[in-house]
Short mmCIF file of C-alpha atoms (C1' of nucleotides) in Angstrom, two decimals:
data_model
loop_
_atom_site.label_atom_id
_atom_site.label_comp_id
_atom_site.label_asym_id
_atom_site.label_seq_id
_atom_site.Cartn_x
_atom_site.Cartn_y
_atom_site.Cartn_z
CA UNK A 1 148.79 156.54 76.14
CA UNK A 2 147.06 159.86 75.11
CA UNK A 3 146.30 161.96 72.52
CA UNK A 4 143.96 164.76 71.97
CA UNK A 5 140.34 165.43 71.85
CA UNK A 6 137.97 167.72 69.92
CA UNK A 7 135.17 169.41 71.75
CA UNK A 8 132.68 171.59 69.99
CA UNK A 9 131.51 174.41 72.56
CA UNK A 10 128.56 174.71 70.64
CA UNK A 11 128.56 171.45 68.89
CA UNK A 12 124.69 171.18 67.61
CA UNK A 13 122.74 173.24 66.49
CA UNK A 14 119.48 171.35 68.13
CA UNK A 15 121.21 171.07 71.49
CA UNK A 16 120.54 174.05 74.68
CA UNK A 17 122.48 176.77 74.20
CA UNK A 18 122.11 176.89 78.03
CA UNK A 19 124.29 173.78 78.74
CA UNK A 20 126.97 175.39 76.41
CA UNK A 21 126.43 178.87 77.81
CA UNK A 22 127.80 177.01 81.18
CA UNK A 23 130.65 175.43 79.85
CA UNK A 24 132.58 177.92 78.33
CA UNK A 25 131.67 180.41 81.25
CA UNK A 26 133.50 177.74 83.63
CA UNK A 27 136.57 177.98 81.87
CA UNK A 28 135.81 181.92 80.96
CA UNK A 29 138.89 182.13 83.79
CA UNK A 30 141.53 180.73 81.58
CA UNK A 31 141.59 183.45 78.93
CA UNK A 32 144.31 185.22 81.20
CA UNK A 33 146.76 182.53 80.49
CA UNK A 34 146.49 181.91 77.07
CA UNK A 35 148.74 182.84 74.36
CA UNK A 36 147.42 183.15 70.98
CA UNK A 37 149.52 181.33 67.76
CA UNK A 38 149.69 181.10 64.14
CA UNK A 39 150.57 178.16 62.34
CA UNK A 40 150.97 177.67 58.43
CA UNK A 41 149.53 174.83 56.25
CA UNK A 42 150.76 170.93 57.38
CA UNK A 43 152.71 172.57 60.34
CA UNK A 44 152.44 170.43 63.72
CA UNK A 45 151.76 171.96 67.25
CA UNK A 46 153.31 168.95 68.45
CA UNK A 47 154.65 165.55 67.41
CA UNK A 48 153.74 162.25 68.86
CA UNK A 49 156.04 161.73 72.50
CA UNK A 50 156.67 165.51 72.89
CA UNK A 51 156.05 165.94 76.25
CA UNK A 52 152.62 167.54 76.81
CA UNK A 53 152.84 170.95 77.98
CA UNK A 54 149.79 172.77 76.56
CA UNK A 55 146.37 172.49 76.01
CA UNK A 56 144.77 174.07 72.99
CA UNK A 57 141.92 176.55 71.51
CA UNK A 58 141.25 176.39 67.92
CA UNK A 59 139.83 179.84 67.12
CA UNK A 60 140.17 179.95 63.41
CA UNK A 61 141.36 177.54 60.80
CA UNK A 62 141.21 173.49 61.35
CA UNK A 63 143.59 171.11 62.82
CA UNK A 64 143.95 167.41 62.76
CA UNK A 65 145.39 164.87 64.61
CA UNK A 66 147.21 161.63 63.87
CA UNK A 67 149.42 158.84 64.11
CA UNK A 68 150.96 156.64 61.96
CA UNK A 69 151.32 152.68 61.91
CA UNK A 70 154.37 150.77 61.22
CA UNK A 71 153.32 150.42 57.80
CA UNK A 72 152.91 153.98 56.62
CA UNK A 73 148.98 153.30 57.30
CA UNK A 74 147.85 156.71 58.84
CA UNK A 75 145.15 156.97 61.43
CA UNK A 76 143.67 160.68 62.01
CA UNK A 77 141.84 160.86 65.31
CA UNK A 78 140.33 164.11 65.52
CA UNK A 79 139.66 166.81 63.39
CA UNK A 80 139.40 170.65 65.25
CA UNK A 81 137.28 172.85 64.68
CA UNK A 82 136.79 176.45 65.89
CA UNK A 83 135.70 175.98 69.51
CA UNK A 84 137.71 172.79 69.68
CA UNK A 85 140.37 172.04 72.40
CA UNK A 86 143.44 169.68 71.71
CA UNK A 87 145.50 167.32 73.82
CA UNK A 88 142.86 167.59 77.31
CA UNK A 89 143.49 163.71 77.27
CA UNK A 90 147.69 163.55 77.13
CA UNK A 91 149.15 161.52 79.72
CA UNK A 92 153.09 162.56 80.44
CA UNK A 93 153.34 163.23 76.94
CA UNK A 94 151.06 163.05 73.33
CA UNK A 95 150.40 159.53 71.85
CA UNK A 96 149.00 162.17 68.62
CA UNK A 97 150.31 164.19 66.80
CA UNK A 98 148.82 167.54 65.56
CA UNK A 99 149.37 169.64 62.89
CA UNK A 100 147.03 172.58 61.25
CA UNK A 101 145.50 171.67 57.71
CA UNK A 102 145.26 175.28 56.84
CA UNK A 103 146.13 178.47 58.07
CA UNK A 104 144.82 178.77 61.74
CA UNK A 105 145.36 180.54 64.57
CA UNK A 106 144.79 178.68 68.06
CA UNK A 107 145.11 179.86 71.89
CA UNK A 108 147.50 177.58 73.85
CA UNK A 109 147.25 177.42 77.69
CA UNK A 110 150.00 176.19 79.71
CA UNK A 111 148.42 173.14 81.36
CA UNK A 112 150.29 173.24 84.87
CA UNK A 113 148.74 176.45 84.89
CA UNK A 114 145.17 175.12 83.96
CA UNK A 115 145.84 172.17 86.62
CA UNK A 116 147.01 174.92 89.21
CA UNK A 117 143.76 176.38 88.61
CA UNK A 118 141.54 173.70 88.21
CA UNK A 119 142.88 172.66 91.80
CA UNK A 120 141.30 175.73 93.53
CA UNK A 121 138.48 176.43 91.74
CA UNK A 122 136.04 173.71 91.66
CA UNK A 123 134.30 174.99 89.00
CA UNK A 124 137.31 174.71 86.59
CA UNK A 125 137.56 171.56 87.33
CA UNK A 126 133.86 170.32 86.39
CA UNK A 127 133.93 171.90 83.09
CA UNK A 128 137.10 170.48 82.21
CA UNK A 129 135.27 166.96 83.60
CA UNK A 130 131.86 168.24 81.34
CA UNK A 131 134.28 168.87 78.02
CA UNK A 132 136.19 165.44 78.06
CA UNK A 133 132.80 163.33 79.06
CA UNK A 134 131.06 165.55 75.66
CA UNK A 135 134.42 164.48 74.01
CA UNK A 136 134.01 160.49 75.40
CA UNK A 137 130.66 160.44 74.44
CA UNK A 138 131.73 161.54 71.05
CA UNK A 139 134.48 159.09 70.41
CA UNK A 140 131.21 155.92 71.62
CA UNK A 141 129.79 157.42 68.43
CA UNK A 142 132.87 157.20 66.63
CA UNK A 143 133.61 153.60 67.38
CA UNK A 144 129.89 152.91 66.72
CA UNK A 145 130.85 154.34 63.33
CA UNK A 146 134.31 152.56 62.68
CA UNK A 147 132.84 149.01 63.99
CA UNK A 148 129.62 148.73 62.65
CA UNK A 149 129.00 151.14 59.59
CA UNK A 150 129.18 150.58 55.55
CA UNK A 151 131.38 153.13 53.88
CA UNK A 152 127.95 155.50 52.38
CA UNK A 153 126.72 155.01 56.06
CA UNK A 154 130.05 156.59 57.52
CA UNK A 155 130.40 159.45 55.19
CA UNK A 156 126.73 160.98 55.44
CA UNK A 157 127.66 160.49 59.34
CA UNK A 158 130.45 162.56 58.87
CA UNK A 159 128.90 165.37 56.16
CA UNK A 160 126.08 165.43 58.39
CA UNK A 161 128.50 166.08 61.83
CA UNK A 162 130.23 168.72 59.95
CA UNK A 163 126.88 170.53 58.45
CA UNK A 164 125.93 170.59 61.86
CA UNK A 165 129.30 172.83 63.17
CA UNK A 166 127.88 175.77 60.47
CA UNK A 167 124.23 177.28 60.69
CA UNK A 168 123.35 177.56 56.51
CA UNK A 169 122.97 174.20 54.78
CA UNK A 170 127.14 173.96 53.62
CA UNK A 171 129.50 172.07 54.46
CA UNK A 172 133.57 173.07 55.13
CA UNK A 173 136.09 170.52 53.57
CA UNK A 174 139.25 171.66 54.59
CA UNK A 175 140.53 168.36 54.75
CA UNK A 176 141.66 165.85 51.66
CA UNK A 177 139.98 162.89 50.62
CA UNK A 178 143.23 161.07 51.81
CA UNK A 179 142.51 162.66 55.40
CA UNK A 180 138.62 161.75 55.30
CA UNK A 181 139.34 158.21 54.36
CA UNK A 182 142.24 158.32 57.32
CA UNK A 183 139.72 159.70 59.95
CA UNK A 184 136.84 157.38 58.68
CA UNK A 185 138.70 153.98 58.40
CA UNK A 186 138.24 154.04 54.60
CA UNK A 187 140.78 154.47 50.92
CA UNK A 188 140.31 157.69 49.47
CA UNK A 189 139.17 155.78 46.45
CA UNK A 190 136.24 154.78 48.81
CA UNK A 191 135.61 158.50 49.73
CA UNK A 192 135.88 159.85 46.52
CA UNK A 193 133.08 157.50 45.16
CA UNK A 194 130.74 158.04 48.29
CA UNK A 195 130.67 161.46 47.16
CA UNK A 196 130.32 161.56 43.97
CA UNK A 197 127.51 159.03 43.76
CA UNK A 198 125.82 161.62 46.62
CA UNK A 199 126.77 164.08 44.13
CA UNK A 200 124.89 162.25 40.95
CA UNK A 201 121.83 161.23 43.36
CA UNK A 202 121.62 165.07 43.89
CA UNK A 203 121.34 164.52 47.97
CA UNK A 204 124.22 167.07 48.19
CA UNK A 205 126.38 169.53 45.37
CA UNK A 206 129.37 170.73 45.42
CA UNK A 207 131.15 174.44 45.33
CA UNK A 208 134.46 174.48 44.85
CA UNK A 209 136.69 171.70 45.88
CA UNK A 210 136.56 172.92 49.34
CA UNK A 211 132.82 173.64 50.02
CA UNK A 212 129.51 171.31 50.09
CA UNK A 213 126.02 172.10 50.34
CA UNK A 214 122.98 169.55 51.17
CA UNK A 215 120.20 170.03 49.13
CA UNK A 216 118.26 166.81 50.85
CA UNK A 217 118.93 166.85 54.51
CA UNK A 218 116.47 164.49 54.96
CA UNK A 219 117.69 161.85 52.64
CA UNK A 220 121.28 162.31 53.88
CA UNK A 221 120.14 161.13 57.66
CA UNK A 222 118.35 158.34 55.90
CA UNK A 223 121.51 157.36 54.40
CA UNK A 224 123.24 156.99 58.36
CA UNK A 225 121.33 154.11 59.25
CA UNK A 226 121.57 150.57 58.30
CA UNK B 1 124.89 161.89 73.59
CA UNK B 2 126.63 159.35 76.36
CA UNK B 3 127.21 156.14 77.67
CA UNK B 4 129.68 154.27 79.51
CA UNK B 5 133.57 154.42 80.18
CA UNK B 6 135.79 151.89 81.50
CA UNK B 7 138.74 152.70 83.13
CA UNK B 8 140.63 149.86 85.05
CA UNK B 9 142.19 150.78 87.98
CA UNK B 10 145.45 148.65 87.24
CA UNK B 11 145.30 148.75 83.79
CA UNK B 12 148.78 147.58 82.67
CA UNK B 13 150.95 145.44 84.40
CA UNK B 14 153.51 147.37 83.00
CA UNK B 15 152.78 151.05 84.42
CA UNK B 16 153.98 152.56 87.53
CA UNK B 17 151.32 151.49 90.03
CA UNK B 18 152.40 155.02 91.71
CA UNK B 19 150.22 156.66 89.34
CA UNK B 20 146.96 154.19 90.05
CA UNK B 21 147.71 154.41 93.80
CA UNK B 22 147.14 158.12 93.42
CA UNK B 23 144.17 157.78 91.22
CA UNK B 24 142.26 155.21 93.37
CA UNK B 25 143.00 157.32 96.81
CA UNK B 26 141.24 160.24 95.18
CA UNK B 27 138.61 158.47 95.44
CA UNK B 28 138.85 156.57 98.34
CA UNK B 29 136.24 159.18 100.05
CA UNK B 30 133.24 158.10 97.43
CA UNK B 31 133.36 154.60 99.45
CA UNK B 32 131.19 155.66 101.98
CA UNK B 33 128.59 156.97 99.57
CA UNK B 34 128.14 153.70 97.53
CA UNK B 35 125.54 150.80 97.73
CA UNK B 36 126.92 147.04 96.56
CA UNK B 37 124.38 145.34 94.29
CA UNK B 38 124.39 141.94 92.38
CA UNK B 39 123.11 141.42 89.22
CA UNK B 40 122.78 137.95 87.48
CA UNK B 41 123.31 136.58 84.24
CA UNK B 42 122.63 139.27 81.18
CA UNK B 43 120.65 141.54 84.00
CA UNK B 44 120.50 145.06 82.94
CA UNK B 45 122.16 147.83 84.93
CA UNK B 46 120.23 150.20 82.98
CA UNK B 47 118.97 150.76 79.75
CA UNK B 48 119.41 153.72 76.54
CA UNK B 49 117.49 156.46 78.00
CA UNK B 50 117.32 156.05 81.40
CA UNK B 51 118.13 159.22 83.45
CA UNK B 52 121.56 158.61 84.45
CA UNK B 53 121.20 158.86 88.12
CA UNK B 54 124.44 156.49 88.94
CA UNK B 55 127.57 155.81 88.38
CA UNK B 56 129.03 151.95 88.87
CA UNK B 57 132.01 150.11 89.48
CA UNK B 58 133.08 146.86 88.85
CA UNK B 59 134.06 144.55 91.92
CA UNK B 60 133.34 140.69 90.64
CA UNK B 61 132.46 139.31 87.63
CA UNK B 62 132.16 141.50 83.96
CA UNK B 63 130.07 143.57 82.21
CA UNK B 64 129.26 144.93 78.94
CA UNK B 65 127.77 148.49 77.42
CA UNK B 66 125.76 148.30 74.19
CA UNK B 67 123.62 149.76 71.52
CA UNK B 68 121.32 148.28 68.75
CA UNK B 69 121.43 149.61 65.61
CA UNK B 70 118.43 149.86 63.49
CA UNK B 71 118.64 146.43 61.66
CA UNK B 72 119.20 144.91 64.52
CA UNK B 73 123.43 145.11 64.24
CA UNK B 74 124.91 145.55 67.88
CA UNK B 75 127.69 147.55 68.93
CA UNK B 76 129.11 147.10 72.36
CA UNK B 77 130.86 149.76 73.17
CA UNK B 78 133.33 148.30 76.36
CA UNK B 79 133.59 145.42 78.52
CA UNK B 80 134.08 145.99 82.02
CA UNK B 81 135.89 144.51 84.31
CA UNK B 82 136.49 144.46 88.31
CA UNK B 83 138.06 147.74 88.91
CA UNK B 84 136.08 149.21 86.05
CA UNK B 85 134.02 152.63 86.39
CA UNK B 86 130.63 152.28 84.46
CA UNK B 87 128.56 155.55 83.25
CA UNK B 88 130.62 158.36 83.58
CA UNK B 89 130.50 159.72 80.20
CA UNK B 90 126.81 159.94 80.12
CA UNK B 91 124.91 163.32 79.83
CA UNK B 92 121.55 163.53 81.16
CA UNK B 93 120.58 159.93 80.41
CA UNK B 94 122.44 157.02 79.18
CA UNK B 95 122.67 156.56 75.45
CA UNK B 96 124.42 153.11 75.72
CA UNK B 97 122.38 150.27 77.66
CA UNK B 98 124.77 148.19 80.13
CA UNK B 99 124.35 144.55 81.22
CA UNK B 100 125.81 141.73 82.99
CA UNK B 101 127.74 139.28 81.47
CA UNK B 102 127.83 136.80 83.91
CA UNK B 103 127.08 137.33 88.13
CA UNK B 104 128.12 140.18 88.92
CA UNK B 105 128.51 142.51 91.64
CA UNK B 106 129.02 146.25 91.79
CA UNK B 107 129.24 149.33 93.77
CA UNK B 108 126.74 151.94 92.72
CA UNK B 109 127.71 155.53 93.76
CA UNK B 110 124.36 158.59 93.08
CA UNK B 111 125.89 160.73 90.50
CA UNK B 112 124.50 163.49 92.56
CA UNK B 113 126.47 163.07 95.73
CA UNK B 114 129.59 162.47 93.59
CA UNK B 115 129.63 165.68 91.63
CA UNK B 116 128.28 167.61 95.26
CA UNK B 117 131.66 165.93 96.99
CA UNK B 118 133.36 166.99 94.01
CA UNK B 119 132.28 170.76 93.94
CA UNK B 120 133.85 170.66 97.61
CA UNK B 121 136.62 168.57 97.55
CA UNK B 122 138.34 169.56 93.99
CA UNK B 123 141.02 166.30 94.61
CA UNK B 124 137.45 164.20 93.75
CA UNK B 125 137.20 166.60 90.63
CA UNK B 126 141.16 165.77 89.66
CA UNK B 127 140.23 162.21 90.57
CA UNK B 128 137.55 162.05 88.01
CA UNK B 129 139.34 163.62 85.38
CA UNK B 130 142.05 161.48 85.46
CA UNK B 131 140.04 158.43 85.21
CA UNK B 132 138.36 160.18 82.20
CA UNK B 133 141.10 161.18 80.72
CA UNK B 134 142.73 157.10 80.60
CA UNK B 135 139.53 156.26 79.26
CA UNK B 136 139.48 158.90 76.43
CA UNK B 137 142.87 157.68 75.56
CA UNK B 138 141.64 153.95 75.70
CA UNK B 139 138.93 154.99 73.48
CA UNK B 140 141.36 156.97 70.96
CA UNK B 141 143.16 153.47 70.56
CA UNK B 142 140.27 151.70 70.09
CA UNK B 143 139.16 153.80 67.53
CA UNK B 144 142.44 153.13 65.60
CA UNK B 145 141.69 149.49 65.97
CA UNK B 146 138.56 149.72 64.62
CA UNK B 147 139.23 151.95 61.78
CA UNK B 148 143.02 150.67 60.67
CA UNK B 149 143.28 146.91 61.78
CA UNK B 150 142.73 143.41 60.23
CA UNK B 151 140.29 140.83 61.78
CA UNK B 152 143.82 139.16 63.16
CA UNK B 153 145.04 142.47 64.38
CA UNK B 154 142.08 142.92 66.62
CA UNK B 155 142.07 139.87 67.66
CA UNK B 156 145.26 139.88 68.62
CA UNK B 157 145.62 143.55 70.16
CA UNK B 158 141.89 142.14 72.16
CA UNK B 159 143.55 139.43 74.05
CA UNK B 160 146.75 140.98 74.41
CA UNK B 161 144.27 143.72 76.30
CA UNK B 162 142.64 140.96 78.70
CA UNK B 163 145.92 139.08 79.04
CA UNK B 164 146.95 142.47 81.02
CA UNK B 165 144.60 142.63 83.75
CA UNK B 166 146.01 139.51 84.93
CA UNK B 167 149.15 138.58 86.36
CA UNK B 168 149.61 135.01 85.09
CA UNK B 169 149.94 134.54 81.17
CA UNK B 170 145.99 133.36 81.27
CA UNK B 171 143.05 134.97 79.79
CA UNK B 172 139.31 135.27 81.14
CA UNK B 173 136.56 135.22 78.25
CA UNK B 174 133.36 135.87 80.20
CA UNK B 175 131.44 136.71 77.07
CA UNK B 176 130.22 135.28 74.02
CA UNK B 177 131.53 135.18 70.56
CA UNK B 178 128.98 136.93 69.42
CA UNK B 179 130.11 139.89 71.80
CA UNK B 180 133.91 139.69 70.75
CA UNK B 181 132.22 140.30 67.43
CA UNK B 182 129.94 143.43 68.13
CA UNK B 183 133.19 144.93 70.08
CA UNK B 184 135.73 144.64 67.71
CA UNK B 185 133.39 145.51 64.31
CA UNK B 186 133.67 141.66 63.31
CA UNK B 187 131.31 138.58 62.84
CA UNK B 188 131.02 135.95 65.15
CA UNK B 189 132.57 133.74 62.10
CA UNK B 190 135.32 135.60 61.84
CA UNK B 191 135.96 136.10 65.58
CA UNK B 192 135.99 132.13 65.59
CA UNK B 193 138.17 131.65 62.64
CA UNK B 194 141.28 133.99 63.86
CA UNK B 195 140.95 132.04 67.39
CA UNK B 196 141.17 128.55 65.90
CA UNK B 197 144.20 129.93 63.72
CA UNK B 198 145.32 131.42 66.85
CA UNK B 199 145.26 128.32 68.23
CA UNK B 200 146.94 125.81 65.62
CA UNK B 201 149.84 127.69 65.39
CA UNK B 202 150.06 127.30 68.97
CA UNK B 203 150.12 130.95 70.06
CA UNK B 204 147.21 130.38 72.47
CA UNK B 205 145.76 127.25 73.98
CA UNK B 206 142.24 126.93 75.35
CA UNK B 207 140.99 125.67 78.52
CA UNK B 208 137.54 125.24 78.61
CA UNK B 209 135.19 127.42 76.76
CA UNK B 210 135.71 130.74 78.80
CA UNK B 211 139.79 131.09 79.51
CA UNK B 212 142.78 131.01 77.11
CA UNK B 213 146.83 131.04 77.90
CA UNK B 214 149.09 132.53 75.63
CA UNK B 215 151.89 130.20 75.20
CA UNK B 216 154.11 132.51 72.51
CA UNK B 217 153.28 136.23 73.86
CA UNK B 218 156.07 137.44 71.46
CA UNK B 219 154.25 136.04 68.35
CA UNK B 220 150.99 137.88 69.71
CA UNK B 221 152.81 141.09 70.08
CA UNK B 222 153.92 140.65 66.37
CA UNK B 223 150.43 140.12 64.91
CA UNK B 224 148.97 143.27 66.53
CA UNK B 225 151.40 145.17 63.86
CA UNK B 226 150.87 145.39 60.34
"C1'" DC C 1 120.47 111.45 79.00
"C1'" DG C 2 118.93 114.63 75.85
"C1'" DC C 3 118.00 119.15 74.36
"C1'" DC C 4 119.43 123.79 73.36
"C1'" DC C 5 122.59 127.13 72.36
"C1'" DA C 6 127.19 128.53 71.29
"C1'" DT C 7 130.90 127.44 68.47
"C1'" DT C 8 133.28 125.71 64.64
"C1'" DT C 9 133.92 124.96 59.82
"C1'" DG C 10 132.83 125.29 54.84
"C1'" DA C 11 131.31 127.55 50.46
"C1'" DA C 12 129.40 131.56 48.10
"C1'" DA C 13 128.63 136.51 47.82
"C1'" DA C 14 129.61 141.31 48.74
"C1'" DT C 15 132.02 145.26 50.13
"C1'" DA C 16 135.99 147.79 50.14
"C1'" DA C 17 141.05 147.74 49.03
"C1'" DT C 18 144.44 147.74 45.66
"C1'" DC C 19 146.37 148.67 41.26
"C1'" DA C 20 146.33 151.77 37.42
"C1'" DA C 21 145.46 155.65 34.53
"C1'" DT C 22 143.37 160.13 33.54
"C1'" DG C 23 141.73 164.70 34.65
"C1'" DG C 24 141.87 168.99 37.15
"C1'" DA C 25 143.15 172.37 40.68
"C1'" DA C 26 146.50 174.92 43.12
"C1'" DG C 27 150.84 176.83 43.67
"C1'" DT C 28 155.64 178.16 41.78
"C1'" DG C 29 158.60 180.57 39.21
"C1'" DG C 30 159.76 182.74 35.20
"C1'" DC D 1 150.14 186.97 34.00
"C1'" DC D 2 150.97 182.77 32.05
"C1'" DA D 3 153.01 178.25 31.80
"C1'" DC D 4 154.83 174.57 34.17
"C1'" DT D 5 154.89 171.34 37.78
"C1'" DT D 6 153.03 168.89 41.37
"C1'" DC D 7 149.64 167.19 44.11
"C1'" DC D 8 144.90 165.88 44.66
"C1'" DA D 9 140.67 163.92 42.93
"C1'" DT D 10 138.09 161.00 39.97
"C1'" DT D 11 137.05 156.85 37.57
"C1'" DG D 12 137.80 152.02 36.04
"C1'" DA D 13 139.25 147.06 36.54
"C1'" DT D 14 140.87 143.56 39.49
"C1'" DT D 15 141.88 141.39 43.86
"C1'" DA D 16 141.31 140.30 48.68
"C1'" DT D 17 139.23 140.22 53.03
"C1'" DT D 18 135.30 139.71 55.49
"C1'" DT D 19 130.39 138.84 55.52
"C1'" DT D 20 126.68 136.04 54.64
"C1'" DC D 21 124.45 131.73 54.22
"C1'" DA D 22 124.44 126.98 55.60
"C1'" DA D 23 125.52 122.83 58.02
"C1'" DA D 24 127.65 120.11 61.58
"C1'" DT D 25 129.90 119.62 66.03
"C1'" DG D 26 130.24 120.08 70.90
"C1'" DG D 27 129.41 121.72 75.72
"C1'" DG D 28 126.56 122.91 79.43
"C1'" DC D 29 122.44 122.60 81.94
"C1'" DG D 30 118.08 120.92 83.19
#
DNA sequence: CGCCCATTTGAAAATAATCAATGGAAGTGG
DNA sequence: CCACTTCCATTGATTATTTTCAAATGGGCG
């Protein structure tokens, strides 16, 4: 009953770099056991039911996860980011898949070994407990999102989440529409004419298929609520 | 950035109860730290923005976490029920408000002597995560309900969700419509509507206002899928 | 017994999905 | 390096599901 869960070590850019400072020095001690891995565009790190062995440390690239319905319907729950971990909330084995959406390279840590750790030092243990209760909070926003948002209200949500993960104005697509509109609970039709109507309002622009900037920040937020 | 998480304790009827034995001995030593209180009818536990000082859990009775939106929308982001931990995911204060749904009674543990037991005793620390980690998972499905499934489908996948924390085919309803609605991204109309269909195909019956019985559990099962 | 609030039901309106076709970018192989 | 092929994105027209607006029914509590 599990899955995986994106964490941003230094998630906004208007938060305390203190409280982040602490959280990635608690788990500073797991470096030692990682082993660092390459995967190609669309390749998984592991399939829905694969028993879960490893965590995971997105350095560079982005990964997403997902599952699909008994209809073909796909549902993407996470996408990672550098600074990300995957699969800290598997069970016995993934309920999500994963797979990389472009080139990236990620550190994977044997999780018996994390737990072995975790189980004498105390402080491993609290910053795994301070990573998944960022990542809980995260998904209340999410839900807030998928329950109660219009489809303009849930895409300047999500430009605006992603603007916030670089420190200059742009915004990294890596994804596809398709994937957008999987993650957000919306057609890729939908997505497609969110943006370009943001595009014609000139809120944001565009550079290269790939690569957004916000020219009004301000009207963007005003766009996320009701 | 938090609010509330609920994790039952015997979740599904259908899991080992090994694993929940384990989870609720971990924290068998937080008993003697705890204070019972009793809230009535729609009673706050606390609001959005209090310092989040405690963390709760269920004995009697049900509970419910929410947010207003702007406009006035509400999103309620988890019932809980007896067994049910309240407030873990929040940061420094809670972002969610929580409430009564009808009496209630709780144990209310300071969030300080938890995480100082924890620091010592890293089984508290395992304890914790575990709990976390079920209700990150809980929240992942959620998530796809709210993002991939028909007003049926939630419906459905909802009851099929109370129907497990009891033993007998029956369902409790403690709250209102109107909160159905703000959990599952739906209007009260529509909330109504699927029930009544619900219940002239005879897949549920009612008894009294507040408690269902499922009377074709295989049908139920059916309309959670697409 | 009667009032108030929640629920149910109906009809109209709106948002997003679906169906369909075109345009454009990226990647492959000659 | 260019042309071909394929996949992705955009845009338009139609349909469907759910929301919104509105009214009536019913239960619970004083």
């Amino acid at each position: 009953m599990s899955g995986a869960v994106a964490v941003s070590q230094r998630p906004a850019a208007n938060r305390a770099s203190a409280e982040q400072a602490g959280l990635t020095e608690g788990l500073a001690d797991l470096d030692g056991i990682g082993a660092v891995i390459a995967l190609r565009r669309d390749e998984p790190l592991f399939r829905p039911g694969d028993r879960a062995e490893f965590y995971f440390k997105v350095l560079k690239g982005a990964a997403r996860s997902c599952r699909l319905l008994a209809d073909g319907r796909r549902h993407i729950g996470e996408f990672f980011l550098p600074g990300d971990f995957i699969g800290l909330d598997a069970a016995e084995s993934y309920a999500f898949g994963a797979e990389a959406i472009v080139e990236t390279t990620l550190i994977r840590y044997s999780r018996r070994k994390v737990e072995a750790l975790a189980a004498e030092e105390p402080r491993i243990g609290q910053s795994l407990v301070e990573i998944m209760r960022t990542g809980l909070a995260a998904a209340r926003e999410r839900m807030l999102l998928l329950g109660h948002m219009t489809a303009m209200e849930r895409i300047a949500s999500f430009l605006l989440d992603l603007a916030r993960r670089r420190d200059d104005g742009r915004i990294s697509l890596p994804m596809t529409r398709t994937d957008i509109g999987d993650y957000l609970g919306l057609t890729m039709e939908t997505v497609s004419r969110a943006l370009s109507q943001l595009k014609s309002s000139g809120i944001i622009t565009q550079h290269g298929m790939h690569e957004l900037a916000i020219a009004r920040p301000a009207a963007l937020v005003e766009l996320t609520k009701p």
